[in-house]
Amino acid sequence: LDTFIAAVYEHPVLRPKATETPVSRDDALLHMNKNIDILERAIQQAAAQGAQIIVTPEDALYGWKFTRETIFPYLEDIQDPRVAWIPCQDPHRFGDTPVQARLSCLAKNNSIYVLANIGDKKPCNSHKSTCPPNGYYQYNTNVVYDAKGQLVARYHKYNLYSEPQFDAPENPELVTFNTAFGKFGIFTCFDILFHDPAVTLVKDLQVDTILFPTAWINVLPLLTAIEFHSAWAMGMRVNLLAANIHHVQQNMTGSGIYAPDSPKIFHYDMKTSEGKLLLWELNSHPRNSPDYPAAVDWSAYATTIKPFPVQKNTFSGFMSRDEFNFTELFENAGNLSVCHKDLCCHLSYRMLRKGNEVYVLGAFTGLHGRRRREYWQVCTMLKCKTTNVTTCGQPVETALTRFDVFSLSGTFRTKYVFPEVLLTKVKLSPGKFEVLKDGRLVNKN
Amino acid sequence: GLSEPILTVSLFGRWYTKDSPSSSGGIRNLE
């Protein structure tokens, strides 16, 4: 199939009451089935609208606040897909697996591929030093059932984030599966910030589409779900189906269907407690499509031009825990450069009307934040929270200033650069900007 | 030009080879 209809569902998860002690297996099943009841309606709606595949979010059956002990009743033993198993047809072949049987039946009864995120448990030899005290490894796991209900993929999340209830596999798992509408890869939430398995799936295994369940907490100005996930899809030049949890109390919203050339459809809702189903028709093999973007040499432009004047009053400011160098956009239009260590960022711009707002150009290169695990290189033009430049880098959700020209580039030392454009009220701007082959991020026309 | 006011325009680069060695998820859970 040259195209397929993809669906993602932003799920307002019903979270269990926090408990110190594990609930019974029956209570855990009761709770998971309440969430599956909601997912079932979304799956039925998606199938009725012709979707061939649907992604549901990470932690969608039970939420995230657990200890190793309290998550245990929610876990099931999930088989390797090589056993060729249709849980809906053969629910007792591998013990007590009612959740897997029900999810498999949802896929089979609606003739649609379903990705769900559930918990896996694997017994281990307690003499082995890495075997946890209860004798089980516990994994944050994605499962995919095909349109006949067969288990075709199982992925154990590798880059965990504050998940004491789960273990990470010893090595990253490169999980793909083939369909009549392209080759799919899978990873989860925090994985998207790292090379393995995320980049390897695209670069080496050449998947067409990534299935991405997430429970993403939005962090402005750079790491809000719709902004970063759509930018990752553009930077990696791959389809990305992102299904997020909907939980506004913890700033969790932001799902979308993103293609290499631009975001196709997205959802961001901090006002209601409603779920949201998104569908879009995508290219099964985006690399073969005429609008597949050319490869970008991200530093080509920035390393060949003579740097623009670096203004005297460059100043430093923090974005969460990262110290940026900033320079203010004083004039309505201009060319600016600002550097941080060996990263220099260049901006040409023209504002339509300079309101009473302050914008800065910022540069940062270094190990990020408190974790100091990931090495970031960031060039950003952003609105400061107030006209006081000490607020530059703080989260801002609205703006008044329009730009009829911008062109941003940087002397990046990495080829993995993700282009972000975020508009007032936290919206994307599909089709309104592009990345040129020499690495400039420019507004269209 | 862009139809609506801008919050941020960014180029977000990840230099994976310079990540800190302890950055393999298999070892520990991020706080």
Short mmCIF file of C-alpha atoms in Angstrom, two decimals:
data_model
loop_
_atom_site.label_atom_id
_atom_site.label_comp_id
_atom_site.label_asym_id
_atom_site.label_seq_id
_atom_site.Cartn_x
_atom_site.Cartn_y
_atom_site.Cartn_z
CA LEU A 1 0.00 0.00 0.00
CA ASP A 2 1.42 3.41 -0.92
CA THR A 3 -0.44 5.08 1.91
CA PHE A 4 -2.11 4.03 5.14
CA ILE A 5 -4.36 5.66 7.70
CA ALA A 6 -2.66 6.05 11.05
CA ALA A 7 -4.34 6.76 14.38
CA VAL A 8 -3.10 7.89 17.78
CA TYR A 9 -5.20 8.22 20.91
CA GLU A 10 -4.49 10.69 23.72
CA HIS A 11 -5.88 8.84 26.74
CA PRO A 12 -7.08 10.45 30.01
CA VAL A 13 -5.79 7.56 32.10
CA LEU A 14 -7.79 6.43 35.15
CA ARG A 15 -5.06 6.14 37.78
CA PRO A 16 -5.40 3.74 40.71
CA LYS A 17 -5.44 5.14 44.24
CA ALA A 18 -1.91 5.34 45.60
CA THR A 19 -1.28 2.41 47.95
CA GLU A 20 1.64 1.37 50.12
CA THR A 21 0.84 -2.30 49.65
CA PRO A 22 0.05 -4.22 46.44
CA VAL A 23 -3.62 -4.61 45.51
CA SER A 24 -5.00 -8.04 44.62
CA ARG A 25 -4.60 -9.39 41.09
CA ASP A 26 -8.38 -9.10 40.67
CA ASP A 27 -8.38 -5.43 41.69
CA ALA A 28 -5.50 -4.75 39.32
CA LEU A 29 -7.40 -6.43 36.47
CA LEU A 30 -10.56 -4.52 37.36
CA HIS A 31 -8.66 -1.26 37.12
CA MET A 32 -6.87 -2.11 33.88
CA ASN A 33 -10.15 -3.15 32.29
CA LYS A 34 -11.68 0.25 33.10
CA ASN A 35 -8.91 1.86 31.06
CA ILE A 36 -9.16 -0.77 28.32
CA ASP A 37 -12.91 -0.02 28.09
CA ILE A 38 -11.98 3.56 27.12
CA LEU A 39 -9.25 2.42 24.72
CA GLU A 40 -11.73 0.01 23.15
CA ARG A 41 -14.03 2.86 22.10
CA ALA A 42 -11.10 4.73 20.55
CA ILE A 43 -9.96 1.59 18.72
CA GLN A 44 -13.47 0.98 17.40
CA GLN A 45 -13.76 4.60 16.23
CA ALA A 46 -10.38 4.47 14.53
CA ALA A 47 -11.21 1.20 12.75
CA ALA A 48 -14.59 2.58 11.66
CA GLN A 49 -12.73 5.50 10.03
CA GLY A 50 -10.46 3.16 8.12
CA ALA A 51 -7.33 3.28 10.25
CA GLN A 52 -4.93 0.36 9.74
CA ILE A 53 -2.99 1.00 12.97
CA ILE A 54 -3.54 2.79 16.27
CA VAL A 55 -1.05 3.76 18.99
CA THR A 56 -2.18 4.14 22.61
CA PRO A 57 -0.04 5.88 25.27
CA GLU A 58 2.59 4.66 27.71
CA ASP A 59 1.17 3.72 31.17
CA ALA A 60 -2.36 3.88 29.71
CA LEU A 61 -3.67 0.88 31.71
CA TYR A 62 -2.42 1.77 35.19
CA GLY A 63 -0.64 5.13 35.36
CA TRP A 64 2.91 5.64 36.68
CA LYS A 65 3.09 6.04 40.45
CA PHE A 66 4.27 2.62 41.69
CA THR A 67 6.96 0.82 43.63
CA ARG A 68 8.42 -2.49 42.45
CA GLU A 69 5.99 -4.23 44.77
CA THR A 70 2.78 -2.30 44.02
CA ILE A 71 3.13 -2.66 40.24
CA PHE A 72 3.50 -6.46 40.45
CA PRO A 73 -0.26 -7.38 40.33
CA TYR A 74 -0.55 -5.43 37.04
CA LEU A 75 2.19 -7.43 35.28
CA GLU A 76 1.83 -10.42 32.96
CA ASP A 77 4.42 -12.68 31.33
CA ILE A 78 4.64 -11.40 27.73
CA GLN A 79 5.96 -13.87 25.19
CA ASP A 80 8.53 -13.32 22.49
CA PRO A 81 6.56 -12.74 19.24
CA ARG A 82 8.50 -15.64 17.68
CA VAL A 83 6.13 -18.05 19.44
CA ALA A 84 3.49 -17.00 16.86
CA TRP A 85 0.65 -16.55 19.34
CA ILE A 86 -2.83 -15.09 18.99
CA PRO A 87 -3.82 -14.53 22.65
CA CYS A 88 -7.43 -13.90 21.60
CA GLN A 89 -7.61 -17.39 20.10
CA ASP A 90 -5.46 -19.17 22.66
CA PRO A 91 -5.77 -17.19 25.91
CA HIS A 92 -4.44 -19.92 28.25
CA ARG A 93 -1.46 -21.10 26.24
CA PHE A 94 0.96 -19.14 28.44
CA GLY A 95 -0.74 -18.94 31.83
CA ASP A 96 -2.68 -16.01 33.29
CA THR A 97 -2.72 -13.36 30.54
CA PRO A 98 -6.23 -11.81 30.40
CA VAL A 99 -4.94 -8.32 29.54
CA GLN A 100 -3.00 -9.63 26.54
CA ALA A 101 -6.00 -11.70 25.45
CA ARG A 102 -8.32 -8.70 25.57
CA LEU A 103 -5.92 -6.40 23.69
CA SER A 104 -5.40 -9.12 21.06
CA CYS A 105 -9.19 -9.47 20.66
CA LEU A 106 -9.54 -5.68 20.26
CA ALA A 107 -7.10 -5.85 17.33
CA LYS A 108 -8.71 -8.98 15.86
CA ASN A 109 -12.35 -7.91 16.28
CA ASN A 110 -11.66 -4.49 14.74
CA SER A 111 -9.14 -5.69 12.12
CA ILE A 112 -6.60 -3.06 13.10
CA TYR A 113 -3.00 -3.15 14.38
CA VAL A 114 -2.96 -2.07 18.02
CA LEU A 115 0.03 -0.88 20.05
CA ALA A 116 -0.43 -0.91 23.81
CA ASN A 117 1.96 -0.30 26.71
CA ILE A 118 1.76 -2.88 29.53
CA GLY A 119 4.02 -4.46 32.17
CA ASP A 120 6.10 -7.59 31.55
CA LYS A 121 7.56 -9.85 34.25
CA LYS A 122 10.33 -12.39 33.69
CA PRO A 123 11.53 -14.78 36.41
CA CYS A 124 15.26 -14.67 37.05
CA ASN A 125 17.78 -16.72 38.97
CA SER A 126 18.08 -15.06 42.38
CA HIS A 127 21.76 -16.18 42.54
CA LYS A 128 22.44 -13.79 39.64
CA SER A 129 23.59 -10.45 41.07
CA THR A 130 21.32 -8.41 38.79
CA CYS A 131 18.21 -10.45 39.66
CA PRO A 132 15.90 -8.25 41.79
CA PRO A 133 14.88 -9.40 45.31
CA ASN A 134 11.45 -10.69 44.24
CA GLY A 135 12.99 -12.95 41.60
CA TYR A 136 11.49 -11.09 38.62
CA TYR A 137 12.66 -8.55 36.09
CA GLN A 138 9.84 -6.05 35.54
CA TYR A 139 9.73 -4.20 32.20
CA ASN A 140 7.83 -1.20 30.80
CA THR A 141 6.72 -2.93 27.60
CA ASN A 142 5.11 -2.10 24.26
CA VAL A 143 3.16 -4.87 22.54
CA VAL A 144 1.76 -4.79 19.00
CA TYR A 145 -1.04 -7.06 17.79
CA ASP A 146 -1.75 -7.33 14.06
CA ALA A 147 -5.23 -7.23 12.49
CA LYS A 148 -5.67 -10.95 13.24
CA GLY A 149 -4.76 -10.42 16.90
CA GLN A 150 -1.30 -12.02 16.61
CA LEU A 151 1.49 -10.65 18.79
CA VAL A 152 3.97 -9.25 16.24
CA ALA A 153 6.22 -7.06 18.39
CA ARG A 154 7.36 -6.70 21.98
CA TYR A 155 9.67 -3.87 23.11
CA HIS A 156 11.16 -3.33 26.59
CA LYS A 157 11.81 0.36 27.30
CA TYR A 158 15.54 1.02 27.62
CA ASN A 159 15.89 4.64 28.80
CA LEU A 160 13.80 4.75 31.98
CA TYR A 161 12.86 8.02 33.69
CA SER A 162 12.06 7.94 37.40
CA GLU A 163 10.51 4.46 37.08
CA PRO A 164 11.70 2.52 40.16
CA GLN A 165 8.99 -0.05 39.45
CA PHE A 166 10.74 -1.18 36.25
CA ASP A 167 14.08 -2.60 35.17
CA ALA A 168 15.82 -1.72 31.93
CA PRO A 169 16.97 -4.53 29.63
CA GLU A 170 20.73 -5.13 29.60
CA ASN A 171 20.96 -3.88 25.99
CA PRO A 172 18.69 -1.72 23.87
CA GLU A 173 16.22 -3.82 21.84
CA LEU A 174 15.85 -2.99 18.15
CA VAL A 175 12.24 -4.01 17.54
CA THR A 176 10.72 -3.73 14.06
CA PHE A 177 7.93 -5.43 12.15
CA ASN A 178 6.88 -5.40 8.52
CA THR A 179 3.40 -4.75 7.15
CA ALA A 180 1.76 -4.17 3.78
CA PHE A 181 2.07 -0.47 4.58
CA GLY A 182 5.70 -0.18 5.54
CA LYS A 183 8.29 -1.18 8.10
CA PHE A 184 7.68 -0.04 11.69
CA GLY A 185 10.00 0.58 14.62
CA ILE A 186 9.08 1.04 18.27
CA PHE A 187 10.40 2.87 21.31
CA THR A 188 8.96 4.71 24.34
CA CYS A 189 8.91 8.21 25.77
CA PHE A 190 12.35 9.13 27.17
CA ASP A 191 14.03 6.84 24.57
CA ILE A 192 13.54 9.62 21.99
CA LEU A 193 16.29 11.71 23.60
CA PHE A 194 18.95 9.01 23.05
CA HIS A 195 20.74 7.30 20.19
CA ASP A 196 19.69 3.73 21.02
CA PRO A 197 17.32 2.37 20.04
CA ALA A 198 15.72 5.50 18.50
CA VAL A 199 18.33 6.70 15.97
CA THR A 200 19.57 3.21 15.13
CA LEU A 201 16.06 2.11 14.10
CA VAL A 202 15.92 4.93 11.53
CA LYS A 203 19.56 5.17 10.46
CA ASP A 204 20.50 1.46 10.30
CA LEU A 205 17.25 -0.46 10.14
CA GLN A 206 15.64 2.12 7.82
CA VAL A 207 12.14 1.92 9.29
CA ASP A 208 9.44 4.00 7.56
CA THR A 209 7.37 4.80 10.64
CA ILE A 210 8.03 4.92 14.40
CA LEU A 211 5.32 3.98 16.90
CA PHE A 212 5.83 6.16 19.97
CA PRO A 213 3.72 5.72 23.11
CA THR A 214 4.59 8.30 25.74
CA ALA A 215 3.65 9.84 29.09
CA TRP A 216 5.44 13.10 28.32
CA ILE A 217 5.54 16.04 30.77
CA ASN A 218 5.69 19.29 28.81
CA VAL A 219 8.66 21.57 29.51
CA LEU A 220 8.74 24.91 27.72
CA PRO A 221 10.51 26.43 25.88
CA LEU A 222 12.27 23.48 24.19
CA LEU A 223 10.83 20.16 25.35
CA THR A 224 7.09 20.38 24.94
CA ALA A 225 5.71 17.14 23.46
CA ILE A 226 4.27 18.36 20.15
CA GLU A 227 7.23 20.68 19.57
CA PHE A 228 10.03 18.18 20.19
CA HIS A 229 8.35 15.08 18.75
CA SER A 230 7.42 16.81 15.47
CA ALA A 231 10.96 18.23 15.27
CA TRP A 232 12.47 14.78 15.86
CA ALA A 233 10.39 13.35 12.99
CA MET A 234 11.57 16.16 10.68
CA GLY A 235 15.20 15.88 11.77
CA MET A 236 15.22 12.10 11.40
CA ARG A 237 13.06 12.27 8.23
CA VAL A 238 10.66 9.53 9.36
CA ASN A 239 6.94 9.19 10.19
CA LEU A 240 6.29 9.39 13.94
CA LEU A 241 2.98 8.37 15.57
CA ALA A 242 3.02 9.91 19.06
CA ALA A 243 0.28 8.96 21.55
CA ASN A 244 0.57 10.86 24.85
CA ILE A 245 -1.19 10.50 28.18
CA HIS A 246 -3.73 13.22 28.91
CA HIS A 247 -3.23 14.42 32.50
CA VAL A 248 -3.23 18.21 32.71
CA GLN A 249 -2.47 18.27 36.46
CA GLN A 250 1.02 17.12 35.52
CA ASN A 251 1.31 19.06 32.28
CA MET A 252 0.82 15.92 30.18
CA THR A 253 -0.83 16.55 26.83
CA GLY A 254 0.42 16.66 23.27
CA SER A 255 -0.09 13.92 20.68
CA GLY A 256 0.38 13.96 16.96
CA ILE A 257 0.99 12.32 13.62
CA TYR A 258 4.21 13.72 12.20
CA ALA A 259 5.79 13.21 8.75
CA PRO A 260 9.32 14.04 7.54
CA ASP A 261 8.20 17.18 5.65
CA SER A 262 5.91 18.59 8.37
CA PRO A 263 3.52 17.78 11.23
CA LYS A 264 0.22 16.45 9.77
CA ILE A 265 -2.12 16.69 12.76
CA PHE A 266 -1.51 17.44 16.43
CA HIS A 267 -3.44 17.93 19.66
CA TYR A 268 -2.61 20.04 22.70
CA ASP A 269 -5.26 20.59 25.36
CA MET A 270 -4.53 21.95 28.82
CA LYS A 271 -8.15 22.99 29.36
CA THR A 272 -10.24 19.83 29.44
CA SER A 273 -9.93 16.28 30.76
CA GLU A 274 -11.07 14.80 27.45
CA GLY A 275 -9.24 12.16 25.43
CA LYS A 276 -8.59 12.74 21.74
CA LEU A 277 -8.38 10.47 18.69
CA LEU A 278 -6.29 11.72 15.76
CA LEU A 279 -6.17 10.13 12.28
CA TRP A 280 -4.16 10.97 9.20
CA GLU A 281 -3.27 9.30 5.89
CA LEU A 282 0.51 8.91 5.57
CA ASN A 283 3.01 7.70 2.98
CA SER A 284 3.86 4.07 3.76
CA HIS A 285 7.39 4.64 2.44
CA PRO A 286 8.15 8.34 2.96
CA ARG A 287 11.63 7.97 1.43
CA ASN A 288 9.95 7.21 -1.92
CA SER A 289 7.59 10.17 -1.85
CA PRO A 290 8.24 13.29 -3.94
CA ASP A 291 8.13 15.59 -0.93
CA TYR A 292 10.75 13.62 0.99
CA PRO A 293 13.14 16.29 2.33
CA ALA A 294 16.77 16.29 1.17
CA ALA A 295 19.52 15.42 3.65
CA VAL A 296 20.71 18.52 5.51
CA ASP A 297 24.27 19.60 6.26
CA TRP A 298 23.33 21.41 9.45
CA SER A 299 26.49 23.52 9.72
CA ALA A 300 27.07 24.27 6.00
CA TYR A 301 25.62 27.78 5.98
CA ALA A 302 26.78 28.82 9.46
CA THR A 303 30.38 27.75 8.88
CA THR A 304 30.70 29.49 5.51
CA ILE A 305 29.26 32.93 6.25
CA LYS A 306 31.19 35.72 7.92
CA PRO A 307 29.65 35.84 11.42
CA PHE A 308 27.22 38.69 11.93
CA PRO A 309 28.17 41.38 14.44
CA VAL A 310 28.24 39.98 17.99
CA GLN A 311 26.56 42.66 20.09
CA LYS A 312 28.46 44.03 23.06
CA ASN A 313 25.72 43.24 25.53
CA THR A 314 25.65 39.50 25.14
CA PHE A 315 24.63 38.10 28.48
CA SER A 316 24.20 34.67 30.06
CA GLY A 317 20.94 33.22 31.33
CA PHE A 318 19.63 29.86 32.52
CA MET A 319 17.15 27.65 30.73
CA SER A 320 16.24 25.15 33.47
CA ARG A 321 19.84 24.25 34.51
CA ASP A 322 21.66 25.03 31.27
CA GLU A 323 23.59 28.30 31.05
CA PHE A 324 22.94 29.90 27.64
CA ASN A 325 24.59 32.91 26.06
CA PHE A 326 21.90 35.34 24.89
CA THR A 327 21.80 38.48 22.78
CA GLU A 328 18.70 40.64 22.46
CA LEU A 329 16.82 41.43 19.22
CA PHE A 330 16.83 45.20 19.80
CA GLU A 331 15.85 46.30 16.28
CA ASN A 332 12.80 45.37 14.19
CA ALA A 333 15.09 43.64 11.73
CA GLY A 334 18.71 42.56 11.67
CA ASN A 335 21.45 39.94 11.53
CA LEU A 336 22.76 38.64 14.85
CA SER A 337 25.27 36.06 16.03
CA VAL A 338 25.88 34.63 19.46
CA CYS A 339 28.32 31.90 20.49
CA HIS A 340 28.76 29.47 23.36
CA LYS A 341 32.10 27.66 23.37
CA ASP A 342 32.49 26.29 19.82
CA LEU A 343 28.81 26.67 18.86
CA CYS A 344 27.91 29.90 17.04
CA CYS A 345 24.29 30.65 16.14
CA HIS A 346 23.26 33.08 13.41
CA LEU A 347 19.88 34.76 12.95
CA SER A 348 18.47 37.00 10.24
CA TYR A 349 15.00 38.30 11.02
CA ARG A 350 12.39 40.93 10.41
CA MET A 351 9.49 41.53 12.79
CA LEU A 352 6.18 42.70 11.39
CA ARG A 353 5.65 44.95 14.34
CA LYS A 354 7.86 45.05 17.42
CA GLY A 355 5.43 44.98 20.33
CA ASN A 356 6.42 45.57 23.92
CA GLU A 357 8.08 42.16 24.04
CA VAL A 358 11.72 41.10 24.29
CA TYR A 359 13.16 38.36 22.09
CA VAL A 360 16.69 36.94 22.34
CA LEU A 361 18.93 34.69 20.30
CA GLY A 362 20.52 32.01 22.50
CA ALA A 363 23.29 29.42 22.19
CA PHE A 364 24.16 26.43 24.40
CA THR A 365 26.50 23.50 23.95
CA GLY A 366 27.26 21.04 26.75
CA LEU A 367 25.98 18.26 28.99
CA HIS A 368 22.38 19.01 29.85
CA GLY A 369 20.95 19.85 33.24
CA ARG A 370 21.41 17.98 36.51
CA ARG A 371 21.48 14.60 34.80
CA ARG A 372 24.51 15.64 32.73
CA ARG A 373 23.98 12.54 30.57
CA GLU A 374 23.00 14.05 27.24
CA TYR A 375 25.17 16.45 25.22
CA TRP A 376 23.01 19.18 23.70
CA GLN A 377 23.78 21.83 21.07
CA VAL A 378 20.99 24.40 20.89
CA CYS A 379 20.44 27.56 18.85
CA THR A 380 17.18 29.28 19.76
CA MET A 381 15.29 32.47 19.19
CA LEU A 382 12.74 32.87 21.95
CA LYS A 383 10.41 35.34 23.60
CA CYS A 384 11.38 36.27 27.15
CA LYS A 385 8.74 35.95 29.85
CA THR A 386 8.82 39.68 30.53
CA THR A 387 10.78 42.68 29.22
CA ASN A 388 13.26 41.97 32.02
CA VAL A 389 16.04 39.94 30.36
CA THR A 390 16.59 37.94 33.52
CA THR A 391 13.38 36.08 32.55
CA CYS A 392 14.76 34.88 29.19
CA GLY A 393 14.57 31.09 29.02
CA GLN A 394 11.62 30.77 31.39
CA PRO A 395 8.42 29.10 30.10
CA VAL A 396 6.21 31.42 28.02
CA GLU A 397 2.87 30.40 26.46
CA THR A 398 1.68 33.49 24.60
CA ALA A 399 3.24 36.09 22.33
CA LEU A 400 2.11 39.04 20.18
CA THR A 401 5.08 39.63 17.90
CA ARG A 402 4.89 38.33 14.34
CA PHE A 403 7.90 37.74 12.11
CA ASP A 404 7.73 37.90 8.35
CA VAL A 405 11.30 36.70 8.01
CA PHE A 406 13.48 34.45 10.10
CA SER A 407 16.52 32.35 9.22
CA LEU A 408 18.31 30.46 11.99
CA SER A 409 21.50 28.41 11.64
CA GLY A 410 24.39 27.14 13.78
CA THR A 411 27.88 25.68 13.61
CA PHE A 412 26.67 22.27 14.80
CA ARG A 413 29.16 19.43 15.26
CA THR A 414 26.44 16.78 15.09
CA LYS A 415 24.25 15.69 12.19
CA TYR A 416 21.31 15.06 14.51
CA VAL A 417 19.53 18.40 14.71
CA PHE A 418 15.78 18.77 15.29
CA PRO A 419 14.07 21.93 13.93
CA GLU A 420 11.41 23.42 16.22
CA VAL A 421 8.91 26.22 15.59
CA LEU A 422 6.34 26.93 18.31
CA LEU A 423 3.63 29.57 17.96
CA THR A 424 1.65 31.48 20.56
CA LYS A 425 -0.67 29.35 22.74
CA VAL A 426 1.68 26.38 22.14
CA LYS A 427 0.80 25.55 18.56
CA LEU A 428 2.80 24.11 15.70
CA SER A 429 2.93 25.79 12.31
CA PRO A 430 2.66 22.97 9.76
CA GLY A 431 3.90 23.94 6.31
CA LYS A 432 4.95 27.45 7.33
CA PHE A 433 8.67 26.78 7.66
CA GLU A 434 11.32 24.61 6.09
CA VAL A 435 14.90 23.53 6.51
CA LEU A 436 17.25 24.31 3.64
CA LYS A 437 19.96 21.84 2.63
CA ASP A 438 22.63 24.17 4.07
CA GLY A 439 21.06 23.95 7.51
CA ARG A 440 19.05 27.17 7.67
CA LEU A 441 15.64 26.94 9.36
CA VAL A 442 13.58 29.53 7.50
CA ASN A 443 9.99 30.65 7.28
CA LYS A 444 8.42 29.71 3.93
CA ASN A 445 8.12 32.38 1.23
CA GLY B 1 5.28 35.39 6.82
CA LEU B 2 4.17 33.22 9.69
CA SER B 3 0.48 33.72 10.32
CA GLU B 4 0.81 33.82 14.08
CA PRO B 5 3.13 35.26 16.75
CA ILE B 6 6.18 33.17 17.58
CA LEU B 7 7.17 31.74 20.96
CA THR B 8 10.38 29.97 19.87
CA VAL B 9 12.32 29.01 16.75
CA SER B 10 15.03 26.49 17.64
CA LEU B 11 17.57 24.08 16.26
CA PHE B 12 17.96 21.35 18.90
CA GLY B 13 21.09 19.29 18.34
CA ARG B 14 22.00 16.00 20.05
CA TRP B 15 25.73 15.16 20.02
CA TYR B 16 25.33 11.52 21.07
CA THR B 17 29.03 10.62 20.92
CA LYS B 18 29.70 13.23 23.63
CA ASP B 19 27.06 11.87 26.00
CA SER B 20 28.41 10.91 29.40
CA PRO B 21 29.36 7.20 29.51
CA SER B 22 26.85 6.40 32.25
CA SER B 23 24.13 7.29 29.80
CA SER B 24 23.18 3.73 28.93
CA GLY B 25 19.64 3.29 30.22
CA GLY B 26 20.35 -0.25 31.20
CA ILE B 27 22.38 0.80 34.20
CA ARG B 28 20.17 3.09 36.11
CA ASN B 29 16.92 4.88 36.37
CA LEU B 30 17.02 8.59 35.74
CA GLU B 31 15.85 10.73 38.63
#
